[in-house]
Amino acid sequence: MNQNLFRCVVLLVVAGWLAPIQARLNGQVDPAEFIRQNYVKSEHRIAMRDGVELHTTVYRPRDNSKAYPFLLNRTPYSCQPYGEPMSGRLGPSRYMEQDGYIFVKQDVRGRWNSAGTYDNMRPHVPGESAIDESSDTWDTIEWLLKNIPGNNGRVGITGISYPGFYSAAALPEAHPALVASSPQAPIADFFFDDFHHQGAYLLMYWQATSTFGFQHDGPTMENWVPPMSPQPQGNAYDFYLNLGPLKNSLAYQGEDNFFWKELSEHSSYDEFWQRRSILPHLKNVTSSVMTVGGWFDAEDLYGPLNIYREIEKNNPEAFNVLVMGPFSHGGWASSANANQVGNVIFGEGVADFYQREIEAPFFRHFLWQTGEKPAFEAMVFDTGAGRWDTYDAWPPKNAAPVKIYFHGDGQLRTSIPEVAEEDPLSVSEFVSDPANPVPYRKKEDCQLQFTPREYMTDDQRFASERDDVLVFQSEVLDKDMTLAGEVIANLKVSVTGTDSDWIVKLIDVFPEDAPTYPRGADGIDMSGYQQMVRSEVIRARFRNSFETPEPFVPGEVTDVRLPLQDVYHTFRPGHRIMIHVQSTWFPLIDRNPQTFVDNIFKADEKDFVSATHRLHHSVLHPSSIDVKILDRKHQE
């Protein structure tokens, strides 16, 4: 064969091999067809060290010319389809399907087609004989290495939300072949993620309780998970208000719903919840870790930020990076509408950029050992300026702490209030009525659904108009102001009741001449829009200890410290910074009776009373917000 003919043959062979991939990238081939053409499926029952067998599905590339790394995903949500049908999606993105991995999906113990008993956020127990998510991951990896041919001996793990927890839970006492882990939107602690936020019960998770609250009768390929109750329909504000106290929920949740019983019996941060936190166990981490989250994740924002922090604190030598984008829960794994959350648009291709330039190269480097190691400590999206930035520390080293004070004239200033305690401007007050709580968005938009997401960027003008919401704002900004890092509210409060919740919202107020966003036929009018940037709640009975709740002394000025989690947001010239302070946020969170009871899940109707709430802002009792402001003149 002459040289030119040989070259033509080689080019034809290569072109034939690349054609399905290129067509896949160009959207010319159906994703499911691409998988059928390029992967072989097998199913296995892998015995754990205690003999319990877990259903595991393996998708191995048809090309046997090289050895592939494993990419593992462990889930409580089923690795369907079972049997002969192929999944329509294997990897976190099309780019990783193009790179080629041995994709492994596994039902965790007690769920779907795996045996054993299910335990929500199963506690980590150190030691080789212990049974936990780390040991199940270890045993799975050991079996895969020995029984699946064509592997290169390296394993990665990833997953979003609950599978993100399983990715983090694999890190303590990890198998040595586990070289790359990417917990994405991971749950870290159920008392601060998902079902609770700093002690307050997230009522919008009420519908999902049955999903996690029942044991199956044994391995099954059928849909055995009870449906959410009630079925999503109608107005959530009216439904939950008519439901009354949480004790009335049993008729919907069911007598055998073990998770509802756990929630209602363990209303404080007792040993039950403490043992389920993965954070204390993130030590001696040997895997390279990339934790991923969304700045507008209504479900799991605490998890990624704190998992990253704990690994960084306890494992200074580990490769540990943080990625935070302009996404709602898991939005980076999608392409449809991933460039916006609610009404706010962040630019085209932000999810594709993440998949192509961040996620795929991370796994490519550590599992394929090709390409450069990620050259950042934090890859974060500025949700006000609309761009990705990289830093060698998070928060950035050039982000300076600044204290912003509430003033009696409704202003936010960096100067401490000078008014005396007896001055009328030393306090702002409102009446909090459990029978008329502040909605978390316009009442007509409060749909009966599990964990709404769009509200995280909602226009807050509906709340600014209410008498039971305190509104403070800055002067109009004449230059960029970038907040980077944690935001903490330090409130000086007093109440006429014996219990209370406190909600603080950080808001970006757009100018009146803000351009209309091109969404839909008429677009979104952003003139004067009050975009929620960050918000958080604390059940103030836990102001001094999440383990030991304590009542308020009526009328006594009390400190309440409320972390709002991190932000990375530039407030542009012409905008204002606004803060809302309120005590109800319904039905996102349940209603506080405002009468101290041992367990709010068992409160009676008579316990729910109106109370006057006061925010103090005098020279003696100054309320403030701690932020970090980026110095862009000395940008890293």
mmCIF file with all atom_site columns, C-alpha atoms in Angstrom, residues 144-235:
data_model
loop_
_atom_site.group_PDB
_atom_site.id
_atom_site.type_symbol
_atom_site.label_atom_id
_atom_site.label_alt_id
_atom_site.label_comp_id
_atom_site.label_asym_id
_atom_site.label_entity_id
_atom_site.label_seq_id
_atom_site.pdbx_PDB_ins_code
_atom_site.Cartn_x
_atom_site.Cartn_y
_atom_site.Cartn_z
_atom_site.occupancy
_atom_site.B_iso_or_equiv
_atom_site.pdbx_formal_charge
_atom_site.auth_seq_id
_atom_site.auth_comp_id
_atom_site.auth_asym_id
_atom_site.auth_atom_id
_atom_site.pdbx_PDB_model_num
ATOM 1  C CA . LEU A 1 144 ? -15.532 -2.997 39.826 1.00 0.00 ? 144 LEU A CA 1
ATOM 2  C CA . LEU A 1 145 ? -11.749 -2.999 39.607 1.00 0.00 ? 145 LEU A CA 1
ATOM 3  C CA . LYS A 1 146 ? -11.634 -6.800 39.793 1.00 0.00 ? 146 LYS A CA 1
ATOM 4  C CA . ASN A 1 147 ? -14.645 -7.678 37.648 1.00 0.00 ? 147 ASN A CA 1
ATOM 5  C CA . ILE A 1 148 ? -15.125 -5.079 34.905 1.00 0.00 ? 148 ILE A CA 1
ATOM 6  C CA . PRO A 1 149 ? -12.548 -5.508 32.147 1.00 0.00 ? 149 PRO A CA 1
ATOM 7  C CA . GLY A 1 150 ? -10.835 -2.680 30.316 1.00 0.00 ? 150 GLY A CA 1
ATOM 8  C CA . ASN A 1 151 ? -10.497 -0.305 33.286 1.00 0.00 ? 151 ASN A CA 1
ATOM 9  C CA . ASN A 1 152 ? -7.410  1.803  33.977 1.00 0.00 ? 152 ASN A CA 1
ATOM 10 C CA . GLY A 1 153 ? -7.582  1.482  37.768 1.00 0.00 ? 153 GLY A CA 1
ATOM 11 C CA . ARG A 1 154 ? -8.832  5.006  38.426 1.00 0.00 ? 154 ARG A CA 1
ATOM 12 C CA . VAL A 1 155 ? -12.293 5.918  39.742 1.00 0.00 ? 155 VAL A CA 1
ATOM 13 C CA . GLY A 1 156 ? -14.235 9.167  39.981 1.00 0.00 ? 156 GLY A CA 1
ATOM 14 C CA . ILE A 1 157 ? -17.552 9.822  41.691 1.00 0.00 ? 157 ILE A CA 1
ATOM 15 C CA . THR A 1 158 ? -20.073 12.562 41.113 1.00 0.00 ? 158 THR A CA 1
ATOM 16 C CA . GLY A 1 159 ? -23.731 13.368 41.631 1.00 0.00 ? 159 GLY A CA 1
ATOM 17 C CA . ILE A 1 160 ? -26.158 16.225 42.161 1.00 0.00 ? 160 ILE A CA 1
ATOM 18 C CA . SER A 1 161 ? -28.221 16.833 45.315 1.00 0.00 ? 161 SER A CA 1
ATOM 19 C CA . TYR A 1 162 ? -28.645 13.575 47.270 1.00 0.00 ? 162 TYR A CA 1
ATOM 20 C CA . PRO A 1 163 ? -26.152 11.828 44.947 1.00 0.00 ? 163 PRO A CA 1
ATOM 21 C CA . GLY A 1 164 ? -23.918 14.801 45.754 1.00 0.00 ? 164 GLY A CA 1
ATOM 22 C CA . PHE A 1 165 ? -24.050 13.776 49.394 1.00 0.00 ? 165 PHE A CA 1
ATOM 23 C CA . TYR A 1 166 ? -23.051 10.235 48.434 1.00 0.00 ? 166 TYR A CA 1
ATOM 24 C CA . SER A 1 167 ? -20.102 11.697 46.532 1.00 0.00 ? 167 SER A CA 1
ATOM 25 C CA . ALA A 1 168 ? -18.980 13.578 49.640 1.00 0.00 ? 168 ALA A CA 1
ATOM 26 C CA . ALA A 1 169 ? -19.713 10.627 51.933 1.00 0.00 ? 169 ALA A CA 1
ATOM 27 C CA . ALA A 1 170 ? -17.286 8.505  49.895 1.00 0.00 ? 170 ALA A CA 1
ATOM 28 C CA . LEU A 1 171 ? -14.356 10.751 50.904 1.00 0.00 ? 171 LEU A CA 1
ATOM 29 C CA . PRO A 1 172 ? -13.759 9.665  54.524 1.00 0.00 ? 172 PRO A CA 1
ATOM 30 C CA . GLU A 1 173 ? -11.633 6.490  54.561 1.00 0.00 ? 173 GLU A CA 1
ATOM 31 C CA . ALA A 1 174 ? -11.840 6.389  50.772 1.00 0.00 ? 174 ALA A CA 1
ATOM 32 C CA . HIS A 1 175 ? -10.698 3.565  48.509 1.00 0.00 ? 175 HIS A CA 1
ATOM 33 C CA . PRO A 1 176 ? -7.214  4.421  47.159 1.00 0.00 ? 176 PRO A CA 1
ATOM 34 C CA . ALA A 1 177 ? -8.486  4.110  43.562 1.00 0.00 ? 177 ALA A CA 1
ATOM 35 C CA . LEU A 1 178 ? -10.962 6.947  44.180 1.00 0.00 ? 178 LEU A CA 1
ATOM 36 C CA . VAL A 1 179 ? -8.865  9.776  42.793 1.00 0.00 ? 179 VAL A CA 1
ATOM 37 C CA . ALA A 1 180 ? -11.515 12.354 41.820 1.00 0.00 ? 180 ALA A CA 1
ATOM 38 C CA . SER A 1 181 ? -14.751 13.383 43.489 1.00 0.00 ? 181 SER A CA 1
ATOM 39 C CA . SER A 1 182 ? -17.206 16.117 42.558 1.00 0.00 ? 182 SER A CA 1
ATOM 40 C CA . PRO A 1 183 ? -20.030 16.576 45.078 1.00 0.00 ? 183 PRO A CA 1
ATOM 41 C CA . GLN A 1 184 ? -22.532 18.827 43.294 1.00 0.00 ? 184 GLN A CA 1
ATOM 42 C CA . ALA A 1 185 ? -25.289 20.627 45.196 1.00 0.00 ? 185 ALA A CA 1
ATOM 43 C CA . PRO A 1 186 ? -24.515 18.145 47.983 1.00 0.00 ? 186 PRO A CA 1
ATOM 44 C CA . ILE A 1 187 ? -26.541 17.852 51.143 1.00 0.00 ? 187 ILE A CA 1
ATOM 45 C CA . ALA A 1 188 ? -24.178 18.264 54.091 1.00 0.00 ? 188 ALA A CA 1
ATOM 46 C CA . ASP A 1 189 ? -26.478 18.373 57.095 1.00 0.00 ? 189 ASP A CA 1
ATOM 47 C CA . PHE A 1 190 ? -30.267 17.946 57.131 1.00 0.00 ? 190 PHE A CA 1
ATOM 48 C CA . PHE A 1 191 ? -30.648 20.538 59.897 1.00 0.00 ? 191 PHE A CA 1
ATOM 49 C CA . PHE A 1 192 ? -29.161 23.246 57.675 1.00 0.00 ? 192 PHE A CA 1
ATOM 50 C CA . ASP A 1 193 ? -29.908 21.864 54.178 1.00 0.00 ? 193 ASP A CA 1
ATOM 51 C CA . ASP A 1 194 ? -33.112 20.831 52.478 1.00 0.00 ? 194 ASP A CA 1
ATOM 52 C CA . PHE A 1 195 ? -35.602 20.041 55.250 1.00 0.00 ? 195 PHE A CA 1
ATOM 53 C CA . HIS A 1 196 ? -34.368 22.683 57.690 1.00 0.00 ? 196 HIS A CA 1
ATOM 54 C CA . HIS A 1 197 ? -32.651 26.018 57.415 1.00 0.00 ? 197 HIS A CA 1
ATOM 55 C CA . GLN A 1 198 ? -30.958 26.884 60.701 1.00 0.00 ? 198 GLN A CA 1
ATOM 56 C CA . GLY A 1 199 ? -33.651 25.164 62.689 1.00 0.00 ? 199 GLY A CA 1
ATOM 57 C CA . ALA A 1 200 ? -36.655 26.394 60.693 1.00 0.00 ? 200 ALA A CA 1
ATOM 58 C CA . TYR A 1 201 ? -38.606 23.627 58.968 1.00 0.00 ? 201 TYR A CA 1
ATOM 59 C CA . LEU A 1 202 ? -38.921 24.135 55.210 1.00 0.00 ? 202 LEU A CA 1
ATOM 60 C CA . LEU A 1 203 ? -42.590 23.577 54.647 1.00 0.00 ? 203 LEU A CA 1
ATOM 61 C CA . MET A 1 204 ? -42.088 23.334 50.905 1.00 0.00 ? 204 MET A CA 1
ATOM 62 C CA . TYR A 1 205 ? -40.354 20.001 51.591 1.00 0.00 ? 205 TYR A CA 1
ATOM 63 C CA . TRP A 1 206 ? -43.511 18.715 53.277 1.00 0.00 ? 206 TRP A CA 1
ATOM 64 C CA . GLN A 1 207 ? -44.637 17.112 50.025 1.00 0.00 ? 207 GLN A CA 1
ATOM 65 C CA . ALA A 1 208 ? -41.327 15.270 49.586 1.00 0.00 ? 208 ALA A CA 1
ATOM 66 C CA . THR A 1 209 ? -41.302 13.630 53.002 1.00 0.00 ? 209 THR A CA 1
ATOM 67 C CA . SER A 1 210 ? -43.080 10.502 51.775 1.00 0.00 ? 210 SER A CA 1
ATOM 68 C CA . THR A 1 211 ? -40.399 10.082 49.079 1.00 0.00 ? 211 THR A CA 1
ATOM 69 C CA . PHE A 1 212 ? -37.859 9.364  51.807 1.00 0.00 ? 212 PHE A CA 1
ATOM 70 C CA . GLY A 1 213 ? -40.168 8.038  54.511 1.00 0.00 ? 213 GLY A CA 1
ATOM 71 C CA . PHE A 1 214 ? -40.990 4.454  53.564 1.00 0.00 ? 214 PHE A CA 1
ATOM 72 C CA . GLN A 1 215 ? -38.970 1.242  53.297 1.00 0.00 ? 215 GLN A CA 1
ATOM 73 C CA . HIS A 1 216 ? -39.476 -1.027 50.316 1.00 0.00 ? 216 HIS A CA 1
ATOM 74 C CA . ASP A 1 217 ? -40.349 -4.707 50.840 1.00 0.00 ? 217 ASP A CA 1
ATOM 75 C CA . GLY A 1 218 ? -37.224 -5.823 49.011 1.00 0.00 ? 218 GLY A CA 1
ATOM 76 C CA . PRO A 1 219 ? -35.398 -5.194 45.753 1.00 0.00 ? 219 PRO A CA 1
ATOM 77 C CA . THR A 1 220 ? -37.785 -4.070 43.040 1.00 0.00 ? 220 THR A CA 1
ATOM 78 C CA . MET A 1 221 ? -37.641 -2.598 39.556 1.00 0.00 ? 221 MET A CA 1
ATOM 79 C CA . GLU A 1 222 ? -41.140 -1.164 39.911 1.00 0.00 ? 222 GLU A CA 1
ATOM 80 C CA . ASN A 1 223 ? -42.039 2.327  41.059 1.00 0.00 ? 223 ASN A CA 1
ATOM 81 C CA . TRP A 1 224 ? -42.734 1.719  44.748 1.00 0.00 ? 224 TRP A CA 1
ATOM 82 C CA . VAL A 1 225 ? -42.129 5.272  46.055 1.00 0.00 ? 225 VAL A CA 1
ATOM 83 C CA . PRO A 1 226 ? -45.391 6.723  47.407 1.00 0.00 ? 226 PRO A CA 1
ATOM 84 C CA . PRO A 1 227 ? -46.575 9.816  45.534 1.00 0.00 ? 227 PRO A CA 1
ATOM 85 C CA . MET A 1 228 ? -46.249 13.217 47.123 1.00 0.00 ? 228 MET A CA 1
ATOM 86 C CA . SER A 1 229 ? -49.278 14.131 49.166 1.00 0.00 ? 229 SER A CA 1
ATOM 87 C CA . PRO A 1 230 ? -51.296 16.002 48.226 1.00 0.00 ? 230 PRO A CA 1
ATOM 88 C CA . GLN A 1 231 ? -50.769 15.906 44.492 1.00 0.00 ? 231 GLN A CA 1
ATOM 89 C CA . PRO A 1 232 ? -49.418 19.272 43.278 1.00 0.00 ? 232 PRO A CA 1
ATOM 90 C CA . GLN A 1 233 ? -52.341 21.561 42.520 1.00 0.00 ? 233 GLN A CA 1
ATOM 91 C CA . GLY A 1 234 ? -53.930 24.738 43.802 1.00 0.00 ? 234 GLY A CA 1
ATOM 92 C CA . ASN A 1 235 ? -52.474 27.585 45.827 1.00 0.00 ? 235 ASN A CA 1
#
